[in-house]
Short mmCIF file of C-alpha atoms in Angstrom, two decimals:
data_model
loop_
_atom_site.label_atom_id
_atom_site.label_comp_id
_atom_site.label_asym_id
_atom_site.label_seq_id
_atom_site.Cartn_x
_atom_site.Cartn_y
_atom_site.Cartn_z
CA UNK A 18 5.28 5.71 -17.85
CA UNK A 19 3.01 2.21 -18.42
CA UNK A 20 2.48 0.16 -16.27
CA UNK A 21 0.38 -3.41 -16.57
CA UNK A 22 -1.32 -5.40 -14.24
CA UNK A 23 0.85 -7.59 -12.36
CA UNK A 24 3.54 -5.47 -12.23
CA UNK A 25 6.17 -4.14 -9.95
CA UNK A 26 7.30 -0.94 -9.82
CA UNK A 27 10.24 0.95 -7.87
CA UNK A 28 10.64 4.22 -7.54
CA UNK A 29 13.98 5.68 -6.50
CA UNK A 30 15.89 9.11 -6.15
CA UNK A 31 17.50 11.37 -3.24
CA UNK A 32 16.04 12.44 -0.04
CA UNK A 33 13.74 15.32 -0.82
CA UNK A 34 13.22 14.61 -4.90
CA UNK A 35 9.66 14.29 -4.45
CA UNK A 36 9.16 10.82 -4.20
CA UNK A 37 6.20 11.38 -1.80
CA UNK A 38 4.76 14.06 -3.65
CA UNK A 39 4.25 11.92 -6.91
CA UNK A 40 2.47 9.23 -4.75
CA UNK A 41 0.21 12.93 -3.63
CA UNK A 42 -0.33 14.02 -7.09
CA UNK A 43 -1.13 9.98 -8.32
CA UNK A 44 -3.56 10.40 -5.57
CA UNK A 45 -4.83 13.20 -6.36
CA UNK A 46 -4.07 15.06 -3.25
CA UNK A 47 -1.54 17.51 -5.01
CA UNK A 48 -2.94 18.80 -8.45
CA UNK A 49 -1.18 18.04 -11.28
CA UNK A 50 1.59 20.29 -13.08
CA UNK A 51 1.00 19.09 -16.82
CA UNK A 52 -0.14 15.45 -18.36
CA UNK A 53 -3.13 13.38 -17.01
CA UNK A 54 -2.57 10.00 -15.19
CA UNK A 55 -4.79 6.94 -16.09
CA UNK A 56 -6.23 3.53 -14.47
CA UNK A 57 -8.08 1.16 -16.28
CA UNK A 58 -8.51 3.84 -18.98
CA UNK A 59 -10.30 6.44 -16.28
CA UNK A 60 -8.97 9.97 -15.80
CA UNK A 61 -8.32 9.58 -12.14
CA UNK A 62 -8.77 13.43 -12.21
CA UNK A 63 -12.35 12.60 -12.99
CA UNK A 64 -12.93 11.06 -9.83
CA UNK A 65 -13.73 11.86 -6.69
CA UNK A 66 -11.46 10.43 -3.22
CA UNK A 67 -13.77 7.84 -2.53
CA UNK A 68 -13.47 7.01 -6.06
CA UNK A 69 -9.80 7.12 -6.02
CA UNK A 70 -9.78 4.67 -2.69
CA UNK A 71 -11.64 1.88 -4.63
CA UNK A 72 -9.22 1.80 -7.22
CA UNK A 73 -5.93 2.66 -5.60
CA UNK A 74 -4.67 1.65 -2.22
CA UNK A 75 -1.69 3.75 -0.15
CA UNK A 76 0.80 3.55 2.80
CA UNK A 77 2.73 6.18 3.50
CA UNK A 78 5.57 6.18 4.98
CA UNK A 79 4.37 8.22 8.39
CA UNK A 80 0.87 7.84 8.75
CA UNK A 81 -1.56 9.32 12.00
CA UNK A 82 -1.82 5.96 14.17
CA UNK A 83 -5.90 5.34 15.79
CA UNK A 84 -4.46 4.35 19.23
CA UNK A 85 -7.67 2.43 20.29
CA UNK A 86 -7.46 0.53 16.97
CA UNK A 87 -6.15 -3.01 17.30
CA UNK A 88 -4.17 -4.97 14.41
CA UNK A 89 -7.05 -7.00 13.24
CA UNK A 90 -9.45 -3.47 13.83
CA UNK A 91 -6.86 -1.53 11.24
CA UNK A 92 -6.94 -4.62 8.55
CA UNK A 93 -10.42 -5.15 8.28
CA UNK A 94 -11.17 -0.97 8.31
CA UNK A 95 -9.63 -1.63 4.84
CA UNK A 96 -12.77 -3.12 3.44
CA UNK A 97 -15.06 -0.38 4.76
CA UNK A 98 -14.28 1.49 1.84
CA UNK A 99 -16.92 -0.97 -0.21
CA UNK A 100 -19.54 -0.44 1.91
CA UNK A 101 -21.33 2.22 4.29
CA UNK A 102 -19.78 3.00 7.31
CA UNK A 103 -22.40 1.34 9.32
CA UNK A 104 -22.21 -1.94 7.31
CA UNK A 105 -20.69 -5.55 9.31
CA UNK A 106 -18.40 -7.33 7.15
CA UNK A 107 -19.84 -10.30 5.82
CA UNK A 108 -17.73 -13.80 6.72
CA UNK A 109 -15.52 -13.62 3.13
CA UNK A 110 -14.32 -10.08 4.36
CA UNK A 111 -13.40 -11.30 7.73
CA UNK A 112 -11.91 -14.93 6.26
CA UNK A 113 -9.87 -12.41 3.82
CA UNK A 114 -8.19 -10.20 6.44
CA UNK A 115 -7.25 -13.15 8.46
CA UNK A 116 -5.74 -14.60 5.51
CA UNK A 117 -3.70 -11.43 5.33
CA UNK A 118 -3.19 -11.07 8.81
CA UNK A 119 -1.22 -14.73 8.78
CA UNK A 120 0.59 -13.93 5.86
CA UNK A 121 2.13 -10.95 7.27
CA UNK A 122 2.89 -13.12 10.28
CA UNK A 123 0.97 -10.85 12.60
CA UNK A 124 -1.19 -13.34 13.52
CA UNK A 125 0.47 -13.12 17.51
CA UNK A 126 -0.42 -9.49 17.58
CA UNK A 127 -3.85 -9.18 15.94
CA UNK A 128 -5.08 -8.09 19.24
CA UNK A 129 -2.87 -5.86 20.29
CA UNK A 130 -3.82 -2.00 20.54
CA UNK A 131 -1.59 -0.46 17.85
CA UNK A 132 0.81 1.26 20.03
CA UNK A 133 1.64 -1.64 21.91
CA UNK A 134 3.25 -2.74 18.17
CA UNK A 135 7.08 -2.11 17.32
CA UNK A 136 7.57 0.28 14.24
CA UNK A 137 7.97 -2.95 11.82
CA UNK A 138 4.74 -4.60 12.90
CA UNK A 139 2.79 -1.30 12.87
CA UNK A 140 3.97 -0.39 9.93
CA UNK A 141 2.93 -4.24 8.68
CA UNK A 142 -0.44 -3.60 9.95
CA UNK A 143 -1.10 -0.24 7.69
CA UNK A 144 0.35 -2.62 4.82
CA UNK A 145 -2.59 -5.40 5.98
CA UNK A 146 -5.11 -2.54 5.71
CA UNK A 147 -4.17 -1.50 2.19
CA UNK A 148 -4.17 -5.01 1.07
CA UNK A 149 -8.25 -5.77 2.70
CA UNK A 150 -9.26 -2.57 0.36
CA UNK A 151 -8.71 -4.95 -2.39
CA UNK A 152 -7.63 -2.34 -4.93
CA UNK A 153 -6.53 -2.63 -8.62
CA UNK A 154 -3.45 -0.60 -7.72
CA UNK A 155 -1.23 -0.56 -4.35
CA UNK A 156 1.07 2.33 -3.82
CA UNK A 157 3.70 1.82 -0.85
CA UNK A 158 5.97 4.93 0.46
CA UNK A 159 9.04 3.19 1.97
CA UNK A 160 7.30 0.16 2.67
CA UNK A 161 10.41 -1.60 4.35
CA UNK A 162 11.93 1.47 6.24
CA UNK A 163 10.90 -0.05 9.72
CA UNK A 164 11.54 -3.40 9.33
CA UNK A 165 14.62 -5.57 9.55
CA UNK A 166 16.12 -7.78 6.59
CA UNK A 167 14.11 -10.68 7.53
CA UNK A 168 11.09 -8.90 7.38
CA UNK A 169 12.21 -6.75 4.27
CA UNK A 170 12.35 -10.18 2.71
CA UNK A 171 9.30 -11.43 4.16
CA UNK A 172 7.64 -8.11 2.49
CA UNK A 173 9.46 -7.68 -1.19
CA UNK A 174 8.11 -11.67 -1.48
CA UNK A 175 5.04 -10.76 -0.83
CA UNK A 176 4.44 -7.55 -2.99
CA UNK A 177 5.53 -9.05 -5.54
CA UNK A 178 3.43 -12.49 -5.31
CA UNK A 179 0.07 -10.32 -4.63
CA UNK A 180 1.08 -8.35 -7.98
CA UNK A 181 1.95 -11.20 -9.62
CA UNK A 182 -1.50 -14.08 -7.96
CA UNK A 183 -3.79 -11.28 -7.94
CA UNK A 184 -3.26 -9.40 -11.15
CA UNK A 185 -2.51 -5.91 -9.49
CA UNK A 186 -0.17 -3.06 -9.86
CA UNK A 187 2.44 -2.32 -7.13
CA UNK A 188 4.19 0.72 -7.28
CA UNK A 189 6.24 1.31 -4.35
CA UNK A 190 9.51 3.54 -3.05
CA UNK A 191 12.79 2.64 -1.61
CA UNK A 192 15.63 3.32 0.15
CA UNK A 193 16.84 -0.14 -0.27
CA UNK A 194 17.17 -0.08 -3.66
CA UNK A 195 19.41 -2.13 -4.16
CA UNK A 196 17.37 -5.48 -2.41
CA UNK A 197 14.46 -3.72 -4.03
CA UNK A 198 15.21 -4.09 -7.54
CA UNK A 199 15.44 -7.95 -7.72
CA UNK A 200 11.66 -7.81 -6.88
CA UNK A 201 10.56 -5.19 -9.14
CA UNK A 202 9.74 -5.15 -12.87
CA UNK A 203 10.55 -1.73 -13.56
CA UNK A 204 12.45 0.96 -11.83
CA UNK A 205 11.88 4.75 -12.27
CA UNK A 206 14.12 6.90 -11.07
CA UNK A 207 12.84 10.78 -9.77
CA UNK A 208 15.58 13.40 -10.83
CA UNK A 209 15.54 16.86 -11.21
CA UNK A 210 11.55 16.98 -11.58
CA UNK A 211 11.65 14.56 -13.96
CA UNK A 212 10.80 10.67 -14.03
CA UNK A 213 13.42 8.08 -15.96
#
């Protein structure tokens, strides 16, 4: 599979096919079975996780929630992964994560302590983060499983306008395939341990 900058990409297939797992072994969390996977003509088996983060950024579809973390703490913790953990964001960092926080209307709750949020809005916030890391490549895992079709909308739109205004690769997973695939490029489907 190819995929080019400012594309869209859905994967689909049956609970349990492994959907998750590719993401993993993209990552490089899972090793790989056969075949080598490439960005921006880099083994990404060459490189280590930090590495990995500054190309490639990830939701997943259940991730461990930092309770004393508010929205706007969660966004901007994206762009830590450019600099030394010690490091204060410089005013362009700051003026980019409000930017995102507005445009995934979450501009009411950038204050409030993550598990104050609904499902939908948290799991818009761990979407906010992965957008501040400002990576070549943004992998979602059910990226609209929490939220209503408003807000599914509100999300597919704007996937597929950061692939398409910022030259980067989405490659997402659905349930809702069938809303997801009029915002996506290409569709794989996972079946059988194989990808069509």
């Amino acid at each position: 599979m190819r995929l080019g900058t400012g594309d869209v990409c859905l994967i689909i297939g049956d609970n349990g096919v492994g959907k998750t797992k590719l993401i993993k072994t993209i990552l490089g969390q899972i090793p790989l079975i056969s075949g080598e996977i490439f960005l921006d003509k880099i083994n990404l088996n060459q490189l280590n996780s930090k590495e990995v983060a500054q190309k490639i950024s990830v939701v997943f579809s259940k991730s461990d929630v930092p309770n004393h973390f508010t929205v706007k703490d969660l966004i901007a913790f994206g762009k830590y992964i450019h600099y030394p953990y010690y490091f204060k964001l410089k005013e362009t960092d700051l003026k980019e994560v409000n930017e995102i926080i507005e445009s995934l209307g979450l501009k009411q709750y950038e204050n409030f302590l993550l598990y104050q949020l609904s499902d939908g809005n948290l799991q818009k916030a761990f979407i906010g983060r992965a957008l501040a890391q400002d990576t070549r490549m943004v992998i979602l895992d059910e990226p609209t499983t929490h939220l209503d079709e408003k807000n599914k909308l509100m999300m597919l739109n704007l996937m597929r306008n950061i692939a398409k205004n910022n030259q980067k690769i989405i490659l997402f997973s659905s349930h809702d395939w069938r809303l997801a695939k009029e915002f996506s490029d290409k569709i794989c489907l996972l079946k059988d341990g194989q990808l069509f």
